[in-house]
PDB file of C-alpha atoms and ligand atoms in Angstrom:
ATOM      1  CA  MET A 172      92.547  50.697 123.062  1.00  0.00           C
ATOM      2  CA  ASN A 173      91.344  52.645 126.191  1.00  0.00           C
ATOM      3  CA  LYS A 174      89.747  56.060 125.987  1.00  0.00           C
ATOM      4  CA  VAL A 175      92.942  57.878 127.011  1.00  0.00           C
ATOM      5  CA  GLU A 176      95.079  56.220 124.343  1.00  0.00           C
ATOM      6  CA  ASN A 177      92.373  56.860 121.774  1.00  0.00           C
ATOM      7  CA  ALA A 178      92.265  60.549 122.748  1.00  0.00           C
ATOM      8  CA  LYS A 179      96.028  60.749 122.537  1.00  0.00           C
ATOM      9  CA  LYS A 180      95.968  59.217 119.000  1.00  0.00           C
ATOM     10  CA  ILE A 181      93.282  61.641 117.850  1.00  0.00           C
ATOM     11  CA  ALA A 182      95.263  64.646 119.278  1.00  0.00           C
ATOM     12  CA  ALA A 183      98.373  63.386 117.539  1.00  0.00           C
ATOM     13  CA  VAL A 184      96.504  63.152 114.199  1.00  0.00           C
ATOM     14  CA  LEU A 185      95.082  66.619 114.600  1.00  0.00           C
ATOM     15  CA  ASP A 186      98.464  67.918 115.619  1.00  0.00           C
ATOM     16  CA  TRP A 187      99.944  66.435 112.500  1.00  0.00           C
ATOM     17  CA  TYR A 188      97.210  68.039 110.313  1.00  0.00           C
ATOM     18  CA  HIS A 189      97.859  71.394 112.003  1.00  0.00           C
ATOM     19  CA  MET A 190     101.655  71.150 111.347  1.00  0.00           C
ATOM     20  CA  ASN A 191     100.811  70.571 107.764  1.00  0.00           C
ATOM     21  CA  GLY A 192      98.786  73.726 107.585  1.00  0.00           C
ATOM     22  CA  VAL A 193      95.230  72.424 108.072  1.00  0.00           C
ATOM     23  CA  GLU A 194      93.564  74.887 110.344  1.00  0.00           C
ATOM     24  CA  THR A 195      89.875  74.504 109.525  1.00  0.00           C
ATOM     25  CA  ILE A 196      87.716  71.506 108.869  1.00  0.00           C
ATOM     26  CA  PHE A 197      84.658  72.288 106.768  1.00  0.00           C
ATOM     27  CA  GLY A 198      82.964  68.911 106.392  1.00  0.00           C
ATOM     28  CA  GLU A 199      83.264  65.249 107.233  1.00  0.00           C
ATOM     29  CA  GLN A 200      83.876  64.301 103.635  1.00  0.00           C
ATOM     30  CA  THR A 201      86.790  65.680 101.583  1.00  0.00           C
ATOM     31  CA  THR A 202      86.156  67.425  98.312  1.00  0.00           C
ATOM     32  CA  ASP A 203      88.462  66.823  95.354  1.00  0.00           C
ATOM     33  CA  TRP A 204      88.492  70.459  94.118  1.00  0.00           C
ATOM     34  CA  PHE A 205      90.476  69.434  90.994  1.00  0.00           C
ATOM     35  CA  GLU A 206      87.456  67.374  89.947  1.00  0.00           C
ATOM     36  CA  VAL A 207      85.001  70.174  90.872  1.00  0.00           C
ATOM     37  CA  ALA A 208      87.117  72.608  88.782  1.00  0.00           C
ATOM     38  CA  LYS A 209      86.622  70.350  85.718  1.00  0.00           C
ATOM     39  CA  ASN A 210      82.889  70.928  86.054  1.00  0.00           C
ATOM     40  CA  PRO A 211      82.712  74.595  86.979  1.00  0.00           C
ATOM     41  CA  PRO A 212      79.458  76.477  87.381  1.00  0.00           C
ATOM     42  CA  VAL A 213      78.139  78.541  84.416  1.00  0.00           C
ATOM     43  CA  GLN A 214      80.144  81.712  83.879  1.00  0.00           C
ATOM     44  CA  PHE A 215      79.688  84.914  81.904  1.00  0.00           C
ATOM     45  CA  ALA A 216      81.295  84.494  78.518  1.00  0.00           C
ATOM     46  CA  PRO A 217      83.887  86.965  77.267  1.00  0.00           C
ATOM     47  CA  ALA A 218      82.340  88.994  74.491  1.00  0.00           C
ATOM     48  CA  ARG A 219      82.438  87.424  71.036  1.00  0.00           C
ATOM     49  CA  PRO A 220      83.762  89.648  68.196  1.00  0.00           C
ATOM     50  CA  ARG A 221      81.174  92.137  67.237  1.00  0.00           C
ATOM     51  CA  PRO A 222      79.157  91.083  64.136  1.00  0.00           C
ATOM     52  CA  THR A 223      79.507  93.381  61.156  1.00  0.00           C
ATOM     53  CA  ALA A 224      75.756  93.271  60.435  1.00  0.00           C
ATOM     54  CA  PRO A 225      73.462  95.182  62.793  1.00  0.00           C
ATOM     55  CA  ARG A 226      72.448  93.167  65.784  1.00  0.00           C
ATOM     56  CA  SER A 227      68.913  91.919  65.711  1.00  0.00           C
ATOM     57  CA  LYS A 228      66.572  93.520  68.254  1.00  0.00           C
ATOM     58  CA  GLY A 229      64.615  90.231  68.528  1.00  0.00           C
ATOM     59  CA  PRO A 230      64.330  88.036  71.664  1.00  0.00           C
ATOM     60  CA  LEU A 231      67.419  86.911  73.389  1.00  0.00           C
ATOM     61  CA  THR A 232      68.822  83.723  71.819  1.00  0.00           C
ATOM     62  CA  ALA A 233      71.660  81.395  72.585  1.00  0.00           C
ATOM     63  CA  SER A 234      73.929  79.672  70.135  1.00  0.00           C
ATOM     64  CA  PRO A 235      73.807  75.827  70.246  1.00  0.00           C
ATOM     65  CA  GLN A 236      77.139  75.657  72.063  1.00  0.00           C
ATOM     66  CA  ARG A 237      76.383  78.357  74.547  1.00  0.00           C
ATOM     67  CA  ARG A 238      73.339  78.360  76.681  1.00  0.00           C
ATOM     68  CA  ALA A 239      71.963  81.853  77.541  1.00  0.00           C
ATOM     69  CA  PRO A 240      72.937  82.456  81.161  1.00  0.00           C
ATOM     70  CA  ASN A 241      69.430  82.307  82.425  1.00  0.00           C
ATOM     71  CA  GLN A 242      68.060  79.508  80.320  1.00  0.00           C
ATOM     72  CA  ALA A 243      67.428  76.534  82.581  1.00  0.00           C
ATOM     73  CA  PRO A 244      69.412  73.428  81.593  1.00  0.00           C
ATOM     74  CA  LYS A 245      67.503  70.288  80.991  1.00  0.00           C
ATOM     75  CA  GLN A 246      69.196  68.537  83.893  1.00  0.00           C
ATOM     76  CA  ALA A 247      71.004  69.560  87.044  1.00  0.00           C
ATOM     77  CA  PRO A 248      74.677  70.238  86.245  1.00  0.00           C
ATOM     78  CA  LYS A 249      76.557  66.918  86.492  1.00  0.00           C
ATOM     79  CA  GLN A 250      78.543  66.324  89.611  1.00  0.00           C
ATOM     80  CA  ALA A 251      82.011  64.967  88.966  1.00  0.00           C
ATOM     81  CA  HIS A 252      81.510  62.216  91.453  1.00  0.00           C
ATOM     82  CA  ALA A 253      78.219  60.956  92.763  1.00  0.00           C
ATOM     83  CA  ASP A 254      79.447  61.233  96.364  1.00  0.00           C
ATOM     84  CA  HIS A 255      80.759  64.788  96.195  1.00  0.00           C
ATOM     85  CA  THR A 256      80.343  66.621  99.464  1.00  0.00           C
ATOM     86  CA  LYS A 257      76.816  67.935 100.044  1.00  0.00           C
ATOM     87  CA  ALA A 258      78.274  71.393 100.092  1.00  0.00           C
ATOM     88  CA  ALA A 259      79.063  70.970  96.384  1.00  0.00           C
ATOM     89  CA  ALA A 260      75.710  69.299  95.554  1.00  0.00           C
ATOM     90  CA  ILE A 261      73.352  71.753  97.256  1.00  0.00           C
ATOM     91  CA  PRO A 262      74.313  74.825  95.199  1.00  0.00           C
ATOM     92  CA  ALA A 263      73.737  72.845  91.971  1.00  0.00           C
ATOM     93  CA  GLN A 264      70.040  72.347  92.895  1.00  0.00           C
ATOM     94  CA  ALA A 265      69.684  75.836  94.341  1.00  0.00           C
ATOM     95  CA  VAL A 266      71.347  77.363  91.200  1.00  0.00           C
ATOM     96  CA  LEU A 267      69.061  75.343  89.018  1.00  0.00           C
ATOM     97  CA  GLU A 268      65.998  76.522  90.891  1.00  0.00           C
ATOM     98  CA  ALA A 269      67.327  80.120  90.833  1.00  0.00           C
ATOM     99  CA  ARG A 270      67.758  79.837  87.042  1.00  0.00           C
ATOM    100  CA  GLU A 271      64.315  78.434  86.509  1.00  0.00           C
ATOM    101  CA  ILE A 272      62.469  81.075  88.564  1.00  0.00           C
ATOM    102  CA  SER A 273      64.436  84.013  87.509  1.00  0.00           C
ATOM    103  CA  ALA A 274      64.099  83.060  83.852  1.00  0.00           C
ATOM    104  CA  LYS A 275      60.337  83.251  84.202  1.00  0.00           C
ATOM    105  CA  ALA A 276      60.404  86.939  85.440  1.00  0.00           C
ATOM    106  CA  GLN A 277      59.341  89.181  82.699  1.00  0.00           C
ATOM    107  CA  ASN A 278      60.129  92.427  84.375  1.00  0.00           C
ATOM    108  CA  LEU A 279      61.981  93.682  87.487  1.00  0.00           C
ATOM    109  CA  GLU A 280      58.974  93.548  89.726  1.00  0.00           C
ATOM    110  CA  GLU A 281      58.422  89.888  88.876  1.00  0.00           C
ATOM    111  CA  LEU A 282      62.118  89.334  89.457  1.00  0.00           C
ATOM    112  CA  ARG A 283      62.024  90.975  92.850  1.00  0.00           C
ATOM    113  CA  SER A 284      58.958  88.846  93.768  1.00  0.00           C
ATOM    114  CA  ALA A 285      60.691  85.695  92.595  1.00  0.00           C
ATOM    115  CA  LEU A 286      63.786  86.558  94.699  1.00  0.00           C
ATOM    116  CA  THR A 287      61.540  87.324  97.679  1.00  0.00           C
ATOM    117  CA  ALA A 288      59.988  83.856  97.444  1.00  0.00           C
ATOM    118  CA  PHE A 289      63.287  82.131  96.828  1.00  0.00           C
ATOM    119  CA  ASP A 290      64.659  80.168  99.837  1.00  0.00           C
ATOM    120  CA  GLY A 291      67.683  78.651  98.102  1.00  0.00           C
ATOM    121  CA  CYS A 292      70.313  80.986  99.503  1.00  0.00           C
ATOM    122  CA  SER A 293      71.105  80.391 103.183  1.00  0.00           C
ATOM    123  CA  LEU A 294      72.090  84.058 103.667  1.00  0.00           C
ATOM    124  CA  LYS A 295      68.367  84.815 103.631  1.00  0.00           C
ATOM    125  CA  LYS A 296      67.919  82.922 106.877  1.00  0.00           C
ATOM    126  CA  MET A 297      70.168  85.314 108.823  1.00  0.00           C
ATOM    127  CA  ALA A 298      69.385  88.567 107.185  1.00  0.00           C
ATOM    128  CA  LYS A 299      66.791  91.084 108.277  1.00  0.00           C
ATOM    129  CA  ASN A 300      65.841  92.235 104.838  1.00  0.00           C
ATOM    130  CA  MET A 301      66.532  91.488 101.221  1.00  0.00           C
ATOM    131  CA  CYS A 302      68.404  94.226  99.295  1.00  0.00           C
ATOM    132  CA  PHE A 303      67.309  93.941  95.747  1.00  0.00           C
ATOM    133  CA  ALA A 304      68.361  97.146  94.068  1.00  0.00           C
ATOM    134  CA  ASP A 305      67.986 100.924  94.038  1.00  0.00           C
ATOM    135  CA  GLY A 306      67.929 103.714  91.478  1.00  0.00           C
ATOM    136  CA  ASN A 307      66.644 104.006  87.966  1.00  0.00           C
ATOM    137  CA  PRO A 308      66.210 100.738  85.987  1.00  0.00           C
ATOM    138  CA  GLN A 309      66.022 102.762  82.728  1.00  0.00           C
ATOM    139  CA  SER A 310      69.544 104.040  83.242  1.00  0.00           C
ATOM    140  CA  PRO A 311      72.275 102.711  80.854  1.00  0.00           C
ATOM    141  CA  LEU A 312      74.619 102.531  83.875  1.00  0.00           C
ATOM    142  CA  MET A 313      74.470  99.600  86.361  1.00  0.00           C
ATOM    143  CA  LEU A 314      76.604  99.461  89.502  1.00  0.00           C
ATOM    144  CA  VAL A 315      77.252  96.046  91.094  1.00  0.00           C
ATOM    145  CA  GLY A 316      78.734  95.864  94.584  1.00  0.00           C
ATOM    146  CA  GLU A 317      79.614  92.792  96.661  1.00  0.00           C
ATOM    147  CA  ALA A 318      77.101  92.327  99.449  1.00  0.00           C
ATOM    148  CA  PRO A 319      74.822  94.328 101.675  1.00  0.00           C
ATOM    149  CA  GLY A 320      76.277  95.332 105.007  1.00  0.00           C
ATOM    150  CA  ARG A 321      74.626  96.090 108.346  1.00  0.00           C
ATOM    151  CA  ASP A 322      73.007  99.420 107.276  1.00  0.00           C
ATOM    152  CA  GLU A 323      71.772  97.959 103.965  1.00  0.00           C
ATOM    153  CA  ASP A 324      70.388  94.869 105.875  1.00  0.00           C
ATOM    154  CA  LEU A 325      68.353  97.222 108.134  1.00  0.00           C
ATOM    155  CA  ALA A 326      67.137  99.432 105.337  1.00  0.00           C
ATOM    156  CA  GLY A 327      66.604  96.675 102.645  1.00  0.00           C
ATOM    157  CA  VAL A 328      68.416  99.010 100.182  1.00  0.00           C
ATOM    158  CA  PRO A 329      71.970  98.591  98.773  1.00  0.00           C
ATOM    159  CA  PHE A 330      74.650 101.126  99.454  1.00  0.00           C
ATOM    160  CA  VAL A 331      73.072 103.320 102.082  1.00  0.00           C
ATOM    161  CA  GLY A 332      75.816 103.098 104.727  1.00  0.00           C
ATOM    162  CA  ARG A 333      79.096 105.029 104.823  1.00  0.00           C
ATOM    163  CA  ALA A 334      80.346 103.396 101.648  1.00  0.00           C
ATOM    164  CA  GLY A 335      77.060 104.245  99.969  1.00  0.00           C
ATOM    165  CA  GLN A 336      77.271 107.815 100.982  1.00  0.00           C
ATOM    166  CA  LEU A 337      80.837 108.095  99.586  1.00  0.00           C
ATOM    167  CA  LEU A 338      79.527 106.449  96.417  1.00  0.00           C
ATOM    168  CA  ASN A 339      76.746 109.103  96.102  1.00  0.00           C
ATOM    169  CA  LYS A 340      79.375 111.810  96.438  1.00  0.00           C
ATOM    170  CA  MET A 341      81.577 110.203  93.844  1.00  0.00           C
ATOM    171  CA  LEU A 342      78.630 109.978  91.391  1.00  0.00           C
ATOM    172  CA  ALA A 343      77.650 113.536  92.070  1.00  0.00           C
ATOM    173  CA  ALA A 344      81.288 114.600  91.332  1.00  0.00           C
ATOM    174  CA  VAL A 345      80.717 113.365  87.751  1.00  0.00           C
ATOM    175  CA  GLU A 346      77.206 114.869  87.595  1.00  0.00           C
ATOM    176  CA  LEU A 347      75.408 111.588  88.085  1.00  0.00           C
ATOM    177  CA  SER A 348      72.501 111.268  90.465  1.00  0.00           C
ATOM    178  CA  ARG A 349      72.031 108.035  92.316  1.00  0.00           C
ATOM    179  CA  GLN A 350      68.255 108.101  91.925  1.00  0.00           C
ATOM    180  CA  GLU A 351      68.203 109.029  88.248  1.00  0.00           C
ATOM    181  CA  ASP A 352      71.317 107.964  86.557  1.00  0.00           C
ATOM    182  CA  VAL A 353      72.240 104.546  87.964  1.00  0.00           C
ATOM    183  CA  TRP A 354      70.781 101.153  88.922  1.00  0.00           C
ATOM    184  CA  ILE A 355      72.632  99.811  91.972  1.00  0.00           C
ATOM    185  CA  THR A 356      72.664  96.159  93.135  1.00  0.00           C
ATOM    186  CA  ASN A 357      75.020  93.530  94.555  1.00  0.00           C
ATOM    187  CA  THR A 358      76.282  90.065  93.729  1.00  0.00           C
ATOM    188  CA  VAL A 359      74.279  88.731  96.641  1.00  0.00           C
ATOM    189  CA  TYR A 360      70.995  90.038  97.978  1.00  0.00           C
ATOM    190  CA  TRP A 361      71.253  89.376 101.687  1.00  0.00           C
ATOM    191  CA  ARG A 362      73.915  90.456 104.174  1.00  0.00           C
ATOM    192  CA  PRO A 363      76.522  87.794 104.985  1.00  0.00           C
ATOM    193  CA  PRO A 364      76.713  87.409 108.732  1.00  0.00           C
ATOM    194  CA  GLY A 365      79.370  89.551 110.378  1.00  0.00           C
ATOM    195  CA  ASN A 366      80.008  91.215 106.990  1.00  0.00           C
ATOM    196  CA  ARG A 367      82.105  88.298 105.854  1.00  0.00           C
ATOM    197  CA  ASN A 368      82.687  87.928 102.151  1.00  0.00           C
ATOM    198  CA  PRO A 369      79.986  85.952 100.402  1.00  0.00           C
ATOM    199  CA  THR A 370      81.101  82.402  99.461  1.00  0.00           C
ATOM    200  CA  ILE A 371      81.344  81.116  95.935  1.00  0.00           C
ATOM    201  CA  SER A 372      78.180  79.049  96.579  1.00  0.00           C
ATOM    202  CA  GLU A 373      76.253  82.083  97.750  1.00  0.00           C
ATOM    203  CA  THR A 374      77.288  84.185  94.734  1.00  0.00           C
ATOM    204  CA  GLU A 375      76.575  81.342  92.280  1.00  0.00           C
ATOM    205  CA  ILE A 376      73.132  80.861  93.759  1.00  0.00           C
ATOM    206  CA  CYS A 377      72.331  84.572  93.454  1.00  0.00           C
ATOM    207  CA  ARG A 378      73.961  84.944  90.039  1.00  0.00           C
ATOM    208  CA  PRO A 379      70.948  83.881  87.928  1.00  0.00           C
ATOM    209  CA  PHE A 380      68.990  86.758  89.491  1.00  0.00           C
ATOM    210  CA  LEU A 381      71.832  89.185  88.675  1.00  0.00           C
ATOM    211  CA  GLU A 382      72.067  87.874  85.107  1.00  0.00           C
ATOM    212  CA  ARG A 383      68.331  88.111  84.643  1.00  0.00           C
ATOM    213  CA  SER A 384      68.357  91.688  85.941  1.00  0.00           C
ATOM    214  CA  ILE A 385      70.991  92.499  83.429  1.00  0.00           C
ATOM    215  CA  GLU A 386      68.979  90.893  80.658  1.00  0.00           C
ATOM    216  CA  LEU A 387      65.909  92.855  81.595  1.00  0.00           C
ATOM    217  CA  ILE A 388      67.614  96.262  82.152  1.00  0.00           C
ATOM    218  CA  LYS A 389      70.088  95.946  79.245  1.00  0.00           C
ATOM    219  CA  PRO A 390      72.613  98.390  80.702  1.00  0.00           C
ATOM    220  CA  LYS A 391      75.252  99.706  78.326  1.00  0.00           C
ATOM    221  CA  ILE A 392      77.808  99.939  81.058  1.00  0.00           C
ATOM    222  CA  ILE A 393      78.333  97.972  84.267  1.00  0.00           C
ATOM    223  CA  VAL A 394      80.625  99.212  86.997  1.00  0.00           C
ATOM    224  CA  ALA A 395      81.958  96.458  89.223  1.00  0.00           C
ATOM    225  CA  LEU A 396      82.586  97.951  92.590  1.00  0.00           C
ATOM    226  CA  GLY A 397      85.542  96.198  94.196  1.00  0.00           C
ATOM    227  CA  GLY A 398      87.491  93.031  93.540  1.00  0.00           C
ATOM    228  CA  PRO A 399      84.835  90.418  94.429  1.00  0.00           C
ATOM    229  CA  ALA A 400      82.204  92.018  92.102  1.00  0.00           C
ATOM    230  CA  ALA A 401      84.766  92.335  89.342  1.00  0.00           C
ATOM    231  CA  LYS A 402      85.959  88.763  89.671  1.00  0.00           C
ATOM    232  CA  ASN A 403      82.401  87.573  89.680  1.00  0.00           C
ATOM    233  CA  LEU A 404      81.320  89.557  86.612  1.00  0.00           C
ATOM    234  CA  LEU A 405      84.432  88.942  84.618  1.00  0.00           C
ATOM    235  CA  SER A 406      84.898  85.294  85.740  1.00  0.00           C
ATOM    236  CA  THR A 407      88.514  85.881  86.459  1.00  0.00           C
ATOM    237  CA  LYS A 408      90.927  85.460  89.327  1.00  0.00           C
ATOM    238  CA  SER A 409      92.841  88.678  88.599  1.00  0.00           C
ATOM    239  CA  GLY A 410      92.914  91.208  91.335  1.00  0.00           C
ATOM    240  CA  ILE A 411      91.151  94.592  91.229  1.00  0.00           C
ATOM    241  CA  MET A 412      94.362  96.571  90.743  1.00  0.00           C
ATOM    242  CA  ARG A 413      95.088  94.716  87.571  1.00  0.00           C
ATOM    243  CA  LEU A 414      91.426  94.905  86.303  1.00  0.00           C
ATOM    244  CA  ARG A 415      90.453  98.447  87.154  1.00  0.00           C
ATOM    245  CA  GLY A 416      90.789 101.411  84.797  1.00  0.00           C
ATOM    246  CA  LYS A 417      90.163  99.279  81.693  1.00  0.00           C
ATOM    247  CA  TRP A 418      87.035  98.369  79.754  1.00  0.00           C
ATOM    248  CA  HIS A 419      86.162  94.689  79.621  1.00  0.00           C
ATOM    249  CA  GLU A 420      83.654  93.544  77.064  1.00  0.00           C
ATOM    250  CA  VAL A 421      81.440  90.677  78.168  1.00  0.00           C
ATOM    251  CA  ASP A 422      78.483  88.960  76.630  1.00  0.00           C
ATOM    252  CA  ILE A 423      75.474  88.781  78.997  1.00  0.00           C
ATOM    253  CA  GLY A 424      71.982  87.675  78.022  1.00  0.00           C
ATOM    254  CA  GLY A 425      72.727  87.974  74.283  1.00  0.00           C
ATOM    255  CA  GLN A 426      74.078  91.537  74.462  1.00  0.00           C
ATOM    256  CA  SER A 427      77.537  92.826  74.902  1.00  0.00           C
ATOM    257  CA  VAL A 428      78.201  94.933  77.905  1.00  0.00           C
ATOM    258  CA  GLN A 429      81.155  97.126  78.724  1.00  0.00           C
ATOM    259  CA  ILE A 430      82.343  96.516  82.291  1.00  0.00           C
ATOM    260  CA  MET A 431      84.573  98.849  84.214  1.00  0.00           C
ATOM    261  CA  PRO A 432      85.965  97.431  87.420  1.00  0.00           C
ATOM    262  CA  THR A 433      86.888 100.074  90.025  1.00  0.00           C
ATOM    263  CA  LEU A 434      87.742 100.383  93.691  1.00  0.00           C
ATOM    264  CA  HIS A 435      85.067  99.799  96.240  1.00  0.00           C
ATOM    265  CA  PRO A 436      84.003 102.915  98.165  1.00  0.00           C
ATOM    266  CA  ALA A 437      84.592 101.001 101.466  1.00  0.00           C
ATOM    267  CA  TYR A 438      88.225 100.502 100.393  1.00  0.00           C
ATOM    268  CA  LEU A 439      88.422 104.220  99.521  1.00  0.00           C
ATOM    269  CA  LEU A 440      87.193 105.093 102.996  1.00  0.00           C
ATOM    270  CA  ARG A 441      90.107 103.060 104.439  1.00  0.00           C
ATOM    271  CA  THR A 442      92.638 104.131 101.789  1.00  0.00           C
ATOM    272  CA  PRO A 443      91.921 107.744 100.809  1.00  0.00           C
ATOM    273  CA  ALA A 444      95.118 107.905  98.784  1.00  0.00           C
ATOM    274  CA  ALA A 445      93.521 105.440  96.287  1.00  0.00           C
ATOM    275  CA  LYS A 446      90.735 107.986  95.484  1.00  0.00           C
ATOM    276  CA  LYS A 447      92.721 109.387  92.641  1.00  0.00           C
ATOM    277  CA  LEU A 448      92.514 105.922  90.932  1.00  0.00           C
ATOM    278  CA  ALA A 449      88.816 105.875  91.442  1.00  0.00           C
ATOM    279  CA  TRP A 450      88.544 109.367  90.047  1.00  0.00           C
ATOM    280  CA  HIS A 451      90.423 108.291  86.932  1.00  0.00           C
ATOM    281  CA  ASP A 452      87.936 105.416  86.427  1.00  0.00           C
ATOM    282  CA  LEU A 453      84.960 107.657  87.097  1.00  0.00           C
ATOM    283  CA  LEU A 454      86.081 110.003  84.301  1.00  0.00           C
ATOM    284  CA  MET A 455      86.339 107.098  81.891  1.00  0.00           C
ATOM    285  CA  ILE A 456      82.850 105.984  82.835  1.00  0.00           C
ATOM    286  CA  ARG A 457      81.479 109.490  82.390  1.00  0.00           C
ATOM    287  CA  GLN A 458      83.127 109.725  79.017  1.00  0.00           C
ATOM    288  CA  LYS A 459      81.778 106.415  77.884  1.00  0.00           C
ATOM    289  CA  LEU A 460      78.247 107.381  78.889  1.00  0.00           C
ATOM    290  CA  ARG A 461      78.547 110.570  76.846  1.00  0.00           C
ATOM    291  CA  VAL A 462      79.556 108.490  73.818  1.00  0.00           C
ATOM    292  CA  HIS A 463      76.589 106.179  74.343  1.00  0.00           C
ATOM    293  CA  LYS A 464      74.213 109.130  74.580  1.00  0.00           C
ATOM    294  CA  GLU A 465      75.414 110.524  71.320  1.00  0.00           C
ATOM    295  CA  GLU A 466      75.182 107.118  69.513  1.00  0.00           C
TER     296      GLU A 466
HETATM  297  N1  URA B 246      79.089  97.295 100.166  1.00  0.00           N
HETATM  298  C1  URA B 246      78.596  96.618  99.019  1.00  0.00           C
HETATM  299  O1  URA B 246      79.338  95.951  98.344  1.00  0.00           O
HETATM  300  N2  URA B 246      77.244  96.666  98.834  1.00  0.00           N
HETATM  301  C2  URA B 246      76.490  97.337  99.642  1.00  0.00           C
HETATM  302  O2  URA B 246      75.246  97.357  99.362  1.00  0.00           O
HETATM  303  C3  URA B 246      76.993  98.059 100.736  1.00  0.00           C
HETATM  304  C4  URA B 246      78.286  97.975 100.967  1.00  0.00           C
END
């Protein structure tokens, strides 16, 4: 076959793929996502029913069936097929390393240092700064956003741009101060280039650090800001409009946490009419905080 015929055949094959809806090629090898789904990454567990006896204040433990989210497994999670794409294999190693080093951190400063030294997340290569967290780690209220944007990348602090400023105002409206009453972080710690959404691999690689921070801070309430953070924390595919405005109880690091998903301030900037929904959620959060204070 000469070069022209060869090129025509390749063009015909690509055309055929395109007609069948294939618009992007991610790798040279295909991934059987049904097989990958049979072996999913570790997820937060829905809360177990509350024990009737008082909960022990002892160290975090895991039941034999359920490994604590940050406890390193003995081996790397099994791949469904030995020849799975590298894209599927690399996160397993990076997730394992993230789990091992985050589990060793005994306080937030050690966790921040471990994250600073961690090279397993490719977002780090393109970001100017790491955005670990901001606010008061003693607060019972933790806010989790999606990913740092441009302003956050420049400052190395989450939620400092326009969305962050709106968030500050929303908090102030229910008499919460960003510096004193909340601990703010994200599902990933570096800005995705061009503000794209973080990929599943990127959030899975960063997740052990998020889980460990939750174990160390022991917040009573977590507010998931926006759909991606809510899906990540609740391990669900449901959309934010279905999830928001309700409490979801989840077991993280041996403690049960109440999670309230709400609308992301960046969405509220684009859709001011949705602010009334966020206001409703904020009032529920305020009320729950009062109850916790009285307990
Ligand atoms: N949006 C987020 O989700 N996080 C930030 O830190 C900033 C904007």
